[in-house]
């Protein structure tokens, strides 16, 4: 059931907050501008680096032996990444000969979410109603319910046990005659479940069950000591009454392993391992992807990822700039809140102006940045930005003059001959 709280903010407090927001708005504006400038340089430098790397890439004919002549060169190779390392979770005694062993912990908890609605009052006050709702689900960390707003849900959360997420990674991973670095090993994917049925010690399960029973007794009291609270199902260690019907306090710990797999690598051969390639512009590159992939396919994907990131950062930068401008000029709408409908009209207009100016400013920053790298595109963007400003400023002014002329034009009474005859 939802729980609501309502508070009223005075006109003076709202105006003060809006003026304090000018500083935050300015910081957002500067951050967005800097992000756009940096992003345009980044994407061009990355493209140049990838083009240089692709031109210098040489294929290793075999990874079963190390060719000294290829040392220091950017190489492309595919093969099986293997290890003889045995990894172990010291807390639960889970082990496997694998490239990676992962422990993931989740807690079944009540979570609070809030939804706000505000209403302007005549005189400049604001009434804010916050609705708090509560739902149960799995979360990566325990949720502190003592700070929940609804007293009925305060201190409702508890956990039967606690554990940290953990990852154990093999130190020695072979790629033919080569050894992969820890960064390269971290790029190997393909998790498989770890079968816990034969790995968990029965004495450990008994101890864990007793500890969980003690937690239940402290939480509720009067529970039987014979109840089973620890369950093992495939690769999951479950704390709770029933894995099929989770309840608040339940915990599930999932174990996965990453086994030897075929990978493709592009990197600089250095002795018996691989390091990052450094381009002339200072940008570096190395990659490890799963399976057998052609070099041109990998570079095509890298270019695509670079341009996708470019557009994401562009949109983020533009949003920061527009939000910053709105934050700077928000005080205009707030001052007029004594008459809400007037403030809403002015606020809408300020929002439109900030959006147009923000877009124009963003295009100018992008264009100036591109002037250093690709002048023709930079000039085109500057022309578009100029057109936006011209349309908004000059055309808008002409439209206002036209509307004013129509409004002030004297009305002429109709001639007697033009008046309708009485029927």
mmCIF file of C-alpha atoms in Angstrom:
data_model
loop_
_atom_site.group_PDB
_atom_site.id
_atom_site.type_symbol
_atom_site.label_atom_id
_atom_site.label_comp_id
_atom_site.label_asym_id
_atom_site.label_seq_id
_atom_site.Cartn_x
_atom_site.Cartn_y
_atom_site.Cartn_z
ATOM 1 C CA UNK A 1 0.000 0.000 0.000
ATOM 2 C CA UNK A 2 1.315 3.454 -0.884
ATOM 3 C CA UNK A 3 2.360 5.937 1.779
ATOM 4 C CA UNK A 4 2.200 9.701 1.166
ATOM 5 C CA UNK A 5 3.894 12.763 2.637
ATOM 6 C CA UNK A 6 2.986 16.345 1.746
ATOM 7 C CA UNK A 7 5.032 19.448 2.411
ATOM 8 C CA UNK A 8 4.713 23.091 1.424
ATOM 9 C CA UNK A 9 7.669 25.171 0.231
ATOM 10 C CA UNK A 10 7.397 28.936 0.696
ATOM 11 C CA UNK A 11 7.848 31.481 -2.091
ATOM 12 C CA UNK A 12 11.032 32.892 -0.576
ATOM 13 C CA UNK A 13 12.639 29.468 -0.301
ATOM 14 C CA UNK A 14 11.770 28.686 -3.918
ATOM 15 C CA UNK A 15 13.297 31.932 -5.176
ATOM 16 C CA UNK A 16 16.423 31.384 -3.081
ATOM 17 C CA UNK A 17 16.840 27.859 -4.419
ATOM 18 C CA UNK A 18 16.418 29.062 -7.993
ATOM 19 C CA UNK A 19 19.187 31.635 -7.572
ATOM 20 C CA UNK A 20 21.456 29.006 -6.017
ATOM 21 C CA UNK A 21 20.695 26.834 -9.038
ATOM 22 C CA UNK A 22 22.415 29.379 -11.294
ATOM 23 C CA UNK A 23 25.808 28.074 -10.155
ATOM 24 C CA UNK A 24 24.827 24.448 -10.765
ATOM 25 C CA UNK A 25 23.437 25.375 -14.169
ATOM 26 C CA UNK A 26 26.670 27.121 -15.105
ATOM 27 C CA UNK A 27 28.694 24.039 -14.088
ATOM 28 C CA UNK A 28 26.454 21.808 -16.235
ATOM 29 C CA UNK A 29 26.846 24.196 -19.163
ATOM 30 C CA UNK A 30 30.654 24.185 -18.859
ATOM 31 C CA UNK A 31 30.764 20.385 -18.381
ATOM 32 C CA UNK A 32 28.611 19.816 -21.481
ATOM 33 C CA UNK A 33 30.765 22.170 -23.547
ATOM 34 C CA UNK A 34 33.978 20.472 -22.420
ATOM 35 C CA UNK A 35 32.519 17.038 -23.099
ATOM 36 C CA UNK A 36 31.530 17.962 -26.658
ATOM 37 C CA UNK A 37 34.963 19.426 -27.386
ATOM 38 C CA UNK A 38 36.815 16.421 -25.950
ATOM 39 C CA UNK A 39 34.534 13.900 -27.658
ATOM 40 C CA UNK A 40 35.077 15.304 -31.158
ATOM 41 C CA UNK A 41 38.836 15.101 -30.758
ATOM 42 C CA UNK A 42 38.580 11.631 -29.253
ATOM 43 C CA UNK A 43 36.571 10.130 -32.113
ATOM 44 C CA UNK A 44 38.884 11.476 -34.832
ATOM 45 C CA UNK A 45 42.043 10.372 -32.989
ATOM 46 C CA UNK A 46 40.567 6.929 -32.380
ATOM 47 C CA UNK A 47 39.620 6.528 -36.045
ATOM 48 C CA UNK A 48 43.132 7.501 -37.112
ATOM 49 C CA UNK A 49 44.647 5.096 -34.603
ATOM 50 C CA UNK A 50 42.450 2.223 -35.821
ATOM 51 C CA UNK A 51 43.335 2.951 -39.451
ATOM 52 C CA UNK A 52 47.043 2.970 -38.606
ATOM 53 C CA UNK A 53 46.716 -0.246 -36.583
ATOM 54 C CA UNK A 54 44.796 -2.036 -39.330
ATOM 55 C CA UNK A 55 47.453 -1.121 -41.867
ATOM 56 C CA UNK A 56 50.226 -2.489 -39.639
ATOM 57 C CA UNK A 57 48.522 -5.696 -38.480
ATOM 58 C CA UNK A 58 50.296 -8.914 -39.442
ATOM 59 C CA UNK A 59 48.902 -12.416 -39.012
ATOM 60 C CA UNK A 60 50.722 -14.983 -36.891
ATOM 61 C CA UNK A 61 50.801 -18.196 -38.878
ATOM 62 C CA UNK A 62 51.099 -20.231 -35.664
ATOM 63 C CA UNK A 63 50.915 -19.638 -31.932
ATOM 64 C CA UNK A 64 52.620 -22.936 -31.077
ATOM 65 C CA UNK A 65 56.044 -21.294 -31.215
ATOM 66 C CA UNK A 66 57.321 -17.747 -30.725
ATOM 67 C CA UNK A 67 58.788 -16.135 -33.835
ATOM 68 C CA UNK A 68 61.469 -13.612 -32.750
ATOM 69 C CA UNK A 69 61.118 -11.746 -36.037
ATOM 70 C CA UNK A 70 57.566 -10.739 -35.079
ATOM 71 C CA UNK A 71 58.638 -9.249 -31.771
ATOM 72 C CA UNK A 72 57.481 -5.658 -31.435
ATOM 73 C CA UNK A 73 54.992 -5.935 -34.290
ATOM 74 C CA UNK A 74 51.218 -5.643 -34.172
ATOM 75 C CA UNK A 75 49.914 -9.158 -34.707
ATOM 76 C CA UNK A 76 46.612 -10.939 -35.262
ATOM 77 C CA UNK A 77 46.198 -14.495 -33.997
ATOM 78 C CA UNK A 78 43.502 -16.972 -33.088
ATOM 79 C CA UNK A 79 43.690 -20.036 -30.888
ATOM 80 C CA UNK A 80 42.739 -21.713 -27.621
ATOM 81 C CA UNK A 81 43.250 -19.944 -24.279
ATOM 82 C CA UNK A 82 43.924 -22.609 -21.639
ATOM 83 C CA UNK A 83 45.028 -22.865 -18.013
ATOM 84 C CA UNK A 84 46.129 -25.468 -15.485
ATOM 85 C CA UNK A 85 45.426 -23.196 -12.499
ATOM 86 C CA UNK A 86 42.989 -24.441 -9.865
ATOM 87 C CA UNK A 87 40.815 -21.709 -8.391
ATOM 88 C CA UNK A 88 39.045 -21.934 -5.044
ATOM 89 C CA UNK A 89 36.559 -19.989 -2.925
ATOM 90 C CA UNK A 90 38.048 -20.227 0.592
ATOM 91 C CA UNK A 91 34.740 -19.393 2.307
ATOM 92 C CA UNK A 92 32.629 -22.173 0.800
ATOM 93 C CA UNK A 93 35.310 -24.536 -0.460
ATOM 94 C CA UNK A 94 34.130 -24.321 -4.069
ATOM 95 C CA UNK A 95 36.896 -25.034 -6.557
ATOM 96 C CA UNK A 96 37.478 -25.593 -10.257
ATOM 97 C CA UNK A 97 40.260 -25.734 -12.801
ATOM 98 C CA UNK A 98 39.167 -22.702 -14.777
ATOM 99 C CA UNK A 99 40.178 -19.336 -16.157
ATOM 100 C CA UNK A 100 37.797 -17.595 -13.781
ATOM 101 C CA UNK A 101 35.633 -18.516 -10.779
ATOM 102 C CA UNK A 102 32.849 -16.112 -9.828
ATOM 103 C CA UNK A 103 30.682 -15.796 -6.737
ATOM 104 C CA UNK A 104 27.568 -13.615 -7.101
ATOM 105 C CA UNK A 105 25.431 -12.802 -4.057
ATOM 106 C CA UNK A 106 21.814 -11.553 -4.110
ATOM 107 C CA UNK A 107 19.447 -10.617 -1.284
ATOM 108 C CA UNK A 108 15.646 -10.759 -1.295
ATOM 109 C CA UNK A 109 14.626 -7.417 0.182
ATOM 110 C CA UNK A 110 11.902 -4.815 0.371
ATOM 111 C CA UNK A 111 12.808 -1.754 -1.697
ATOM 112 C CA UNK A 112 11.330 1.737 -1.346
ATOM 113 C CA UNK A 113 10.604 3.880 -4.401
ATOM 114 C CA UNK A 114 9.344 7.453 -4.443
ATOM 115 C CA UNK A 115 7.232 9.465 -6.877
ATOM 116 C CA UNK A 116 6.825 13.235 -6.496
ATOM 117 C CA UNK A 117 4.054 15.509 -7.720
ATOM 118 C CA UNK A 118 4.159 19.279 -7.242
ATOM 119 C CA UNK A 119 1.396 21.842 -7.417
ATOM 120 C CA UNK A 120 1.841 25.604 -7.583
ATOM 121 C CA UNK A 121 -0.281 27.693 -5.251
ATOM 122 C CA UNK A 122 -1.387 31.284 -5.691
ATOM 123 C CA UNK A 123 1.138 33.503 -3.978
ATOM 124 C CA UNK A 124 4.195 31.505 -5.032
ATOM 125 C CA UNK A 125 4.043 28.556 -2.647
ATOM 126 C CA UNK A 126 4.557 24.988 -3.852
ATOM 127 C CA UNK A 127 2.853 21.894 -2.492
ATOM 128 C CA UNK A 128 4.915 18.730 -2.963
ATOM 129 C CA UNK A 129 3.304 15.324 -2.488
ATOM 130 C CA UNK A 130 5.645 12.337 -2.312
ATOM 131 C CA UNK A 131 4.168 8.867 -2.721
ATOM 132 C CA UNK A 132 6.285 5.990 -1.409
ATOM 133 C CA UNK A 133 5.634 2.474 -2.676
ATOM 134 C CA UNK A 134 7.241 -0.790 -1.620
ATOM 135 C CA UNK A 135 8.107 -3.936 -3.544
ATOM 136 C CA UNK A 136 10.024 -7.126 -2.906
ATOM 137 C CA UNK A 137 12.779 -8.427 -5.134
ATOM 138 C CA UNK A 138 16.387 -9.531 -5.472
ATOM 139 C CA UNK A 139 19.086 -6.899 -4.868
ATOM 140 C CA UNK A 140 22.910 -7.054 -5.030
ATOM 141 C CA UNK A 141 23.302 -5.632 -1.499
ATOM 142 C CA UNK A 142 21.209 -5.621 1.689
ATOM 143 C CA UNK A 143 18.706 -2.742 1.797
ATOM 144 C CA UNK A 144 18.583 -0.670 4.993
ATOM 145 C CA UNK A 145 14.880 -0.421 5.818
ATOM 146 C CA UNK A 146 15.324 1.584 9.025
ATOM 147 C CA UNK A 147 15.183 4.790 6.970
ATOM 148 C CA UNK A 148 11.974 3.885 5.111
ATOM 149 C CA UNK A 149 9.309 6.566 5.351
ATOM 150 C CA UNK A 150 6.377 4.244 6.012
ATOM 151 C CA UNK A 151 6.632 3.062 9.661
ATOM 152 C CA UNK A 152 4.992 -0.237 8.677
ATOM 153 C CA UNK A 153 8.049 -1.146 6.575
ATOM 154 C CA UNK A 154 10.778 0.205 8.837
ATOM 155 C CA UNK A 155 13.198 -2.477 10.050
ATOM 156 C CA UNK A 156 11.390 -5.065 7.909
ATOM 157 C CA UNK A 157 14.540 -6.130 6.059
ATOM 158 C CA UNK A 158 17.057 -8.610 7.415
ATOM 159 C CA UNK A 159 19.328 -11.252 5.864
ATOM 160 C CA UNK A 160 20.021 -14.860 6.808
ATOM 161 C CA UNK A 161 23.692 -14.499 5.919
ATOM 162 C CA UNK A 162 26.052 -12.058 4.266
ATOM 163 C CA UNK A 163 28.778 -12.584 1.695
ATOM 164 C CA UNK A 164 30.664 -10.468 -0.800
ATOM 165 C CA UNK A 165 30.731 -10.822 -4.556
ATOM 166 C CA UNK A 166 34.100 -12.241 -5.527
ATOM 167 C CA UNK A 167 36.094 -13.179 -8.620
ATOM 168 C CA UNK A 168 39.146 -15.435 -8.736
ATOM 169 C CA UNK A 169 41.145 -15.325 -11.969
ATOM 170 C CA UNK A 170 43.886 -17.644 -13.151
ATOM 171 C CA UNK A 171 47.350 -16.113 -13.158
ATOM 172 C CA UNK A 172 48.693 -18.436 -15.836
ATOM 173 C CA UNK A 173 46.645 -18.569 -19.027
ATOM 174 C CA UNK A 174 48.414 -19.951 -22.083
ATOM 175 C CA UNK A 175 47.725 -18.981 -25.662
ATOM 176 C CA UNK A 176 49.786 -21.562 -27.497
ATOM 177 C CA UNK A 177 53.401 -20.741 -26.616
ATOM 178 C CA UNK A 178 52.361 -17.317 -25.284
ATOM 179 C CA UNK A 179 51.080 -16.142 -21.908
ATOM 180 C CA UNK A 180 48.127 -13.763 -21.734
ATOM 181 C CA UNK A 181 48.177 -10.721 -19.450
ATOM 182 C CA UNK A 182 45.591 -10.297 -16.694
ATOM 183 C CA UNK A 183 43.867 -7.588 -18.749
ATOM 184 C CA UNK A 184 43.544 -9.962 -21.683
ATOM 185 C CA UNK A 185 42.372 -12.789 -19.431
ATOM 186 C CA UNK A 186 39.695 -10.455 -18.056
ATOM 187 C CA UNK A 187 38.239 -10.140 -21.564
ATOM 188 C CA UNK A 188 37.562 -13.879 -21.855
ATOM 189 C CA UNK A 189 33.831 -14.569 -21.498
ATOM 190 C CA UNK A 190 31.530 -17.590 -21.436
ATOM 191 C CA UNK A 191 30.398 -18.400 -17.889
ATOM 192 C CA UNK A 192 29.249 -21.931 -17.059
ATOM 193 C CA UNK A 193 27.478 -23.124 -13.878
ATOM 194 C CA UNK A 194 29.541 -24.850 -11.194
ATOM 195 C CA UNK A 195 27.857 -28.043 -9.963
ATOM 196 C CA UNK A 196 27.773 -27.640 -6.176
ATOM 197 C CA UNK A 197 26.265 -31.029 -5.309
ATOM 198 C CA UNK A 198 29.642 -32.775 -5.115
ATOM 199 C CA UNK A 199 31.709 -29.805 -3.949
ATOM 200 C CA UNK A 200 30.037 -28.509 -0.780
ATOM 201 C CA UNK A 201 31.179 -30.154 2.435
ATOM 202 C CA UNK A 202 28.332 -31.588 4.564
ATOM 203 C CA UNK A 203 29.859 -30.178 7.775
ATOM 204 C CA UNK A 204 29.881 -26.720 6.196
ATOM 205 C CA UNK A 205 26.195 -27.059 5.249
ATOM 206 C CA UNK A 206 25.302 -28.038 8.832
ATOM 207 C CA UNK A 207 27.149 -25.024 10.225
ATOM 208 C CA UNK A 208 25.556 -22.649 7.720
ATOM 209 C CA UNK A 209 22.116 -24.074 8.536
ATOM 210 C CA UNK A 210 22.606 -23.504 12.281
ATOM 211 C CA UNK A 211 23.775 -19.932 11.691
ATOM 212 C CA UNK A 212 20.698 -19.220 9.530
ATOM 213 C CA UNK A 213 18.422 -20.742 12.197
ATOM 214 C CA UNK A 214 19.896 -18.405 14.795
ATOM 215 C CA UNK A 215 19.133 -15.415 12.584
ATOM 216 C CA UNK A 216 15.513 -16.584 12.165
ATOM 217 C CA UNK A 217 15.142 -17.040 15.922
ATOM 218 C CA UNK A 218 16.459 -13.546 16.600
ATOM 219 C CA UNK A 219 14.148 -12.095 13.988
ATOM 220 C CA UNK A 220 10.935 -13.958 14.838
ATOM 221 C CA UNK A 221 11.561 -16.180 17.866
ATOM 222 C CA UNK A 222 9.995 -19.543 18.622
ATOM 223 C CA UNK A 223 11.079 -21.285 15.429
ATOM 224 C CA UNK A 224 12.065 -24.945 15.422
ATOM 225 C CA UNK A 225 15.756 -25.815 15.249
ATOM 226 C CA UNK A 226 14.999 -28.725 12.927
ATOM 227 C CA UNK A 227 13.971 -26.595 9.980
ATOM 228 C CA UNK A 228 16.212 -26.695 6.914
ATOM 229 C CA UNK A 229 17.235 -23.270 5.732
ATOM 230 C CA UNK A 230 20.146 -24.078 3.390
ATOM 231 C CA UNK A 231 19.433 -25.625 -0.018
ATOM 232 C CA UNK A 232 21.721 -26.635 -2.870
ATOM 233 C CA UNK A 233 20.390 -26.570 -6.420
ATOM 234 C CA UNK A 234 22.779 -26.893 -9.383
ATOM 235 C CA UNK A 235 25.165 -23.928 -9.074
ATOM 236 C CA UNK A 236 23.216 -22.076 -6.396
ATOM 237 C CA UNK A 237 23.513 -22.059 -2.614
ATOM 238 C CA UNK A 238 20.178 -20.854 -1.243
ATOM 239 C CA UNK A 239 19.429 -19.587 2.254
ATOM 240 C CA UNK A 240 15.697 -19.582 3.035
ATOM 241 C CA UNK A 241 12.635 -21.740 3.637
ATOM 242 C CA UNK A 242 11.921 -22.439 -0.043
ATOM 243 C CA UNK A 243 13.876 -21.483 -3.194
ATOM 244 C CA UNK A 244 10.620 -21.549 -5.178
ATOM 245 C CA UNK A 245 8.923 -19.045 -2.827
ATOM 246 C CA UNK A 246 11.474 -16.413 -1.823
ATOM 247 C CA UNK A 247 10.803 -14.335 1.285
ATOM 248 C CA UNK A 248 12.400 -11.264 2.830
ATOM 249 C CA UNK A 249 15.755 -12.250 4.306
ATOM 250 C CA UNK A 250 16.537 -14.997 1.781
ATOM 251 C CA UNK A 251 19.969 -15.045 0.169
ATOM 252 C CA UNK A 252 21.154 -16.831 -2.951
ATOM 253 C CA UNK A 253 24.784 -17.312 -3.928
ATOM 254 C CA UNK A 254 25.503 -18.336 -7.512
ATOM 255 C CA UNK A 255 28.806 -19.834 -8.647
ATOM 256 C CA UNK A 256 30.013 -19.782 -12.254
ATOM 257 C CA UNK A 257 33.277 -20.636 -13.986
ATOM 258 C CA UNK A 258 34.922 -19.579 -17.232
ATOM 259 C CA UNK A 259 36.499 -22.497 -19.017
ATOM 260 C CA UNK A 260 39.215 -22.596 -21.725
ATOM 261 C CA UNK A 261 37.901 -21.164 -24.977
ATOM 262 C CA UNK A 262 38.940 -20.160 -28.466
ATOM 263 C CA UNK A 263 39.780 -16.468 -28.757
ATOM 264 C CA UNK A 264 41.128 -13.993 -31.284
ATOM 265 C CA UNK A 265 43.658 -11.383 -30.268
ATOM 266 C CA UNK A 266 45.146 -8.288 -31.916
ATOM 267 C CA UNK A 267 48.021 -6.806 -29.934
ATOM 268 C CA UNK A 268 51.742 -6.057 -30.032
ATOM 269 C CA UNK A 269 53.905 -9.138 -29.607
ATOM 270 C CA UNK A 270 56.383 -8.557 -26.777
ATOM 271 C CA UNK A 271 58.506 -11.567 -25.886
ATOM 272 C CA UNK A 272 56.183 -14.400 -24.878
ATOM 273 C CA UNK A 273 53.168 -12.170 -24.285
ATOM 274 C CA UNK A 274 51.186 -9.325 -25.837
ATOM 275 C CA UNK A 275 51.011 -5.623 -24.998
ATOM 276 C CA UNK A 276 49.152 -2.564 -26.261
ATOM 277 C CA UNK A 277 49.973 -1.052 -29.669
ATOM 278 C CA UNK A 278 50.737 2.673 -29.530
ATOM 279 C CA UNK A 279 49.865 4.766 -32.590
ATOM 280 C CA UNK A 280 51.674 7.907 -33.762
ATOM 281 C CA UNK A 281 49.031 10.137 -32.161
ATOM 282 C CA UNK A 282 49.534 8.474 -28.776
ATOM 283 C CA UNK A 283 46.327 6.407 -28.757
ATOM 284 C CA UNK A 284 46.756 2.750 -27.816
ATOM 285 C CA UNK A 285 44.961 -0.400 -28.920
ATOM 286 C CA UNK A 286 44.671 -4.075 -28.124
ATOM 287 C CA UNK A 287 41.688 -6.383 -28.202
ATOM 288 C CA UNK A 288 40.682 -9.918 -27.356
ATOM 289 C CA UNK A 289 37.363 -11.242 -28.652
ATOM 290 C CA UNK A 290 35.692 -14.601 -28.268
ATOM 291 C CA UNK A 291 35.797 -17.164 -31.073
ATOM 292 C CA UNK A 292 37.477 -16.993 -34.442
ATOM 293 C CA UNK A 293 37.058 -13.555 -36.020
ATOM 294 C CA UNK A 294 38.673 -12.009 -39.090
ATOM 295 C CA UNK A 295 40.903 -8.990 -38.487
ATOM 296 C CA UNK A 296 38.924 -6.699 -40.794
ATOM 297 C CA UNK A 297 35.713 -7.705 -38.985
ATOM 298 C CA UNK A 298 37.270 -6.763 -35.639
ATOM 299 C CA UNK A 299 38.428 -3.378 -36.923
ATOM 300 C CA UNK A 300 35.041 -2.718 -38.484
ATOM 301 C CA UNK A 301 33.419 -3.423 -35.120
ATOM 302 C CA UNK A 302 35.908 -1.129 -33.367
ATOM 303 C CA UNK A 303 35.101 1.726 -35.766
ATOM 304 C CA UNK A 304 31.386 1.123 -35.243
ATOM 305 C CA UNK A 305 31.762 1.154 -31.443
ATOM 306 C CA UNK A 306 33.793 4.357 -31.660
ATOM 307 C CA UNK A 307 31.077 6.145 -33.626
ATOM 308 C CA UNK A 308 28.286 4.782 -31.423
ATOM 309 C CA UNK A 309 30.087 6.173 -28.385
ATOM 310 C CA UNK A 310 30.539 9.456 -30.248
ATOM 311 C CA UNK A 311 26.778 9.898 -30.674
ATOM 312 C CA UNK A 312 26.054 8.860 -27.093
ATOM 313 C CA UNK A 313 28.507 11.449 -25.753
ATOM 314 C CA UNK A 314 27.217 14.084 -28.183
ATOM 315 C CA UNK A 315 23.656 13.639 -26.958
ATOM 316 C CA UNK A 316 24.847 13.669 -23.356
ATOM 317 C CA UNK A 317 26.826 16.867 -23.937
ATOM 318 C CA UNK A 318 23.865 18.592 -25.632
ATOM 319 C CA UNK A 319 21.547 17.557 -22.793
ATOM 320 C CA UNK A 320 24.007 18.914 -20.208
ATOM 321 C CA UNK A 321 24.236 22.235 -22.043
ATOM 322 C CA UNK A 322 20.461 22.642 -22.392
ATOM 323 C CA UNK A 323 19.907 21.586 -18.768
ATOM 324 C CA UNK A 324 22.576 24.032 -17.666
ATOM 325 C CA UNK A 325 20.937 26.925 -19.535
ATOM 326 C CA UNK A 326 17.548 26.043 -18.067
ATOM 327 C CA UNK A 327 19.110 25.955 -14.605
ATOM 328 C CA UNK A 328 20.701 29.371 -15.118
ATOM 329 C CA UNK A 329 17.447 31.032 -16.198
ATOM 330 C CA UNK A 330 15.021 29.041 -14.027
ATOM 331 C CA UNK A 331 14.817 31.965 -11.570
ATOM 332 C CA UNK A 332 12.742 33.926 -14.110
ATOM 333 C CA UNK A 333 9.903 31.404 -13.945
ATOM 334 C CA UNK A 334 10.246 31.015 -10.166
ATOM 335 C CA UNK A 335 9.953 34.756 -9.518
ATOM 336 C CA UNK A 336 6.680 34.794 -11.453
ATOM 337 C CA UNK A 337 5.228 31.843 -9.506
ATOM 338 C CA UNK A 338 3.027 34.247 -7.538
ATOM 339 C CA UNK A 339 0.716 33.913 -10.559
ATOM 340 C CA UNK A 340 1.171 30.249 -11.584
ATOM 341 C CA UNK A 341 -0.392 30.345 -15.065
ATOM 342 C CA UNK A 342 1.762 33.345 -16.063
ATOM 343 C CA UNK A 343 4.871 31.591 -14.733
ATOM 344 C CA UNK A 344 4.031 28.451 -16.719
ATOM 345 C CA UNK A 345 3.754 30.418 -19.966
ATOM 346 C CA UNK A 346 7.031 32.247 -19.342
ATOM 347 C CA UNK A 347 8.686 28.998 -18.232
ATOM 348 C CA UNK A 348 7.653 27.316 -21.468
ATOM 349 C CA UNK A 349 9.126 30.186 -23.459
ATOM 350 C CA UNK A 350 12.374 30.141 -21.477
ATOM 351 C CA UNK A 351 12.609 26.381 -22.078
ATOM 352 C CA UNK A 352 12.193 26.829 -25.839
ATOM 353 C CA UNK A 353 14.805 29.593 -25.944
ATOM 354 C CA UNK A 354 17.275 27.561 -23.875
ATOM 355 C CA UNK A 355 16.769 24.523 -26.105
ATOM 356 C CA UNK A 356 17.357 26.479 -29.335
ATOM 357 C CA UNK A 357 20.383 28.312 -27.921
ATOM 358 C CA UNK A 358 21.726 25.065 -26.448
ATOM 359 C CA UNK A 359 21.460 23.275 -29.785
ATOM 360 C CA UNK A 360 23.075 26.180 -31.622
ATOM 361 C CA UNK A 361 25.894 26.429 -29.069
ATOM 362 C CA UNK A 362 26.469 22.657 -29.261
ATOM 363 C CA UNK A 363 26.737 22.769 -33.043
ATOM 364 C CA UNK A 364 29.192 25.666 -32.809
ATOM 365 C CA UNK A 365 31.408 23.788 -30.326
ATOM 366 C CA UNK A 366 31.304 20.614 -32.450
ATOM 367 C CA UNK A 367 32.053 22.604 -35.602
ATOM 368 C CA UNK A 368 34.992 24.501 -34.083
ATOM 369 C CA UNK A 369 36.417 21.209 -32.785
ATOM 370 C CA UNK A 370 36.071 19.637 -36.220
ATOM 371 C CA UNK A 371 37.792 22.616 -37.845
ATOM 372 C CA UNK A 372 40.991 21.239 -36.351
ATOM 373 C CA UNK A 373 40.413 17.808 -37.897
ATOM 374 C CA UNK A 374 37.996 17.956 -40.858
ATOM 375 C CA UNK A 375 37.502 21.593 -41.952
ATOM 376 C CA UNK A 376 34.788 20.990 -44.575
ATOM 377 C CA UNK A 377 32.429 19.317 -42.100
ATOM 378 C CA UNK A 378 33.257 21.960 -39.481
ATOM 379 C CA UNK A 379 32.307 24.779 -41.848
ATOM 380 C CA UNK A 380 29.031 23.029 -42.723
ATOM 381 C CA UNK A 381 28.120 22.669 -39.047
ATOM 382 C CA UNK A 382 28.890 26.337 -38.407
ATOM 383 C CA UNK A 383 26.564 27.245 -41.270
ATOM 384 C CA UNK A 384 23.758 25.139 -39.754
ATOM 385 C CA UNK A 385 24.277 26.735 -36.328
ATOM 386 C CA UNK A 386 24.233 30.204 -37.893
ATOM 387 C CA UNK A 387 21.021 29.381 -39.735
ATOM 388 C CA UNK A 388 19.385 28.308 -36.455
ATOM 389 C CA UNK A 389 20.345 31.576 -34.766
ATOM 390 C CA UNK A 390 19.198 33.646 -37.769
ATOM 391 C CA UNK A 391 15.849 31.892 -37.995
ATOM 392 C CA UNK A 392 15.223 32.190 -34.275
ATOM 393 C CA UNK A 393 16.446 35.781 -33.835
ATOM 394 C CA UNK A 394 15.672 37.623 -37.071
ATOM 395 C CA UNK A 395 12.667 35.700 -38.311
ATOM 396 C CA UNK A 396 11.179 35.713 -34.831
ATOM 397 C CA UNK A 397 11.571 39.488 -34.638
ATOM 398 C CA UNK A 398 9.937 39.932 -38.061
ATOM 399 C CA UNK A 399 7.035 37.739 -36.995
ATOM 400 C CA UNK A 400 6.506 39.797 -33.853
ATOM 401 C CA UNK A 401 6.492 43.029 -35.908
ATOM 402 C CA UNK A 402 3.966 41.533 -38.302
ATOM 403 C CA UNK A 403 1.674 40.494 -35.463
ATOM 404 C CA UNK A 404 1.985 43.928 -33.825
ATOM 405 C CA UNK A 405 1.153 45.697 -37.114
ATOM 406 C CA UNK A 406 -1.987 43.608 -37.535
ATOM 407 C CA UNK A 407 -3.049 44.275 -33.977
ATOM 408 C CA UNK A 408 -2.526 48.074 -34.247
ATOM 409 C CA UNK A 409 -4.153 48.441 -37.668
ATOM 410 C CA UNK A 410 -7.239 50.760 -37.329
ATOM 411 C CA UNK A 411 -10.558 49.122 -37.985
ATOM 412 C CA UNK A 412 -12.551 50.753 -40.845
ATOM 413 C CA UNK A 413 -16.330 50.881 -40.570
ATOM 414 C CA UNK A 414 -18.134 49.339 -43.580
ATOM 415 C CA UNK A 415 -19.760 51.606 -46.181
ATOM 416 C CA UNK A 416 -23.558 51.877 -45.948
ATOM 417 C CA UNK A 417 -23.905 50.111 -49.283
ATOM 418 C CA UNK A 418 -21.928 47.131 -47.841
ATOM 419 C CA UNK A 419 -24.132 46.719 -44.798
ATOM 420 C CA UNK A 420 -26.578 43.815 -44.940
ATOM 421 C CA UNK A 421 -30.187 44.695 -45.642
ATOM 422 C CA UNK A 422 -32.862 43.998 -43.070
ATOM 423 C CA UNK A 423 -35.106 41.115 -43.923
#
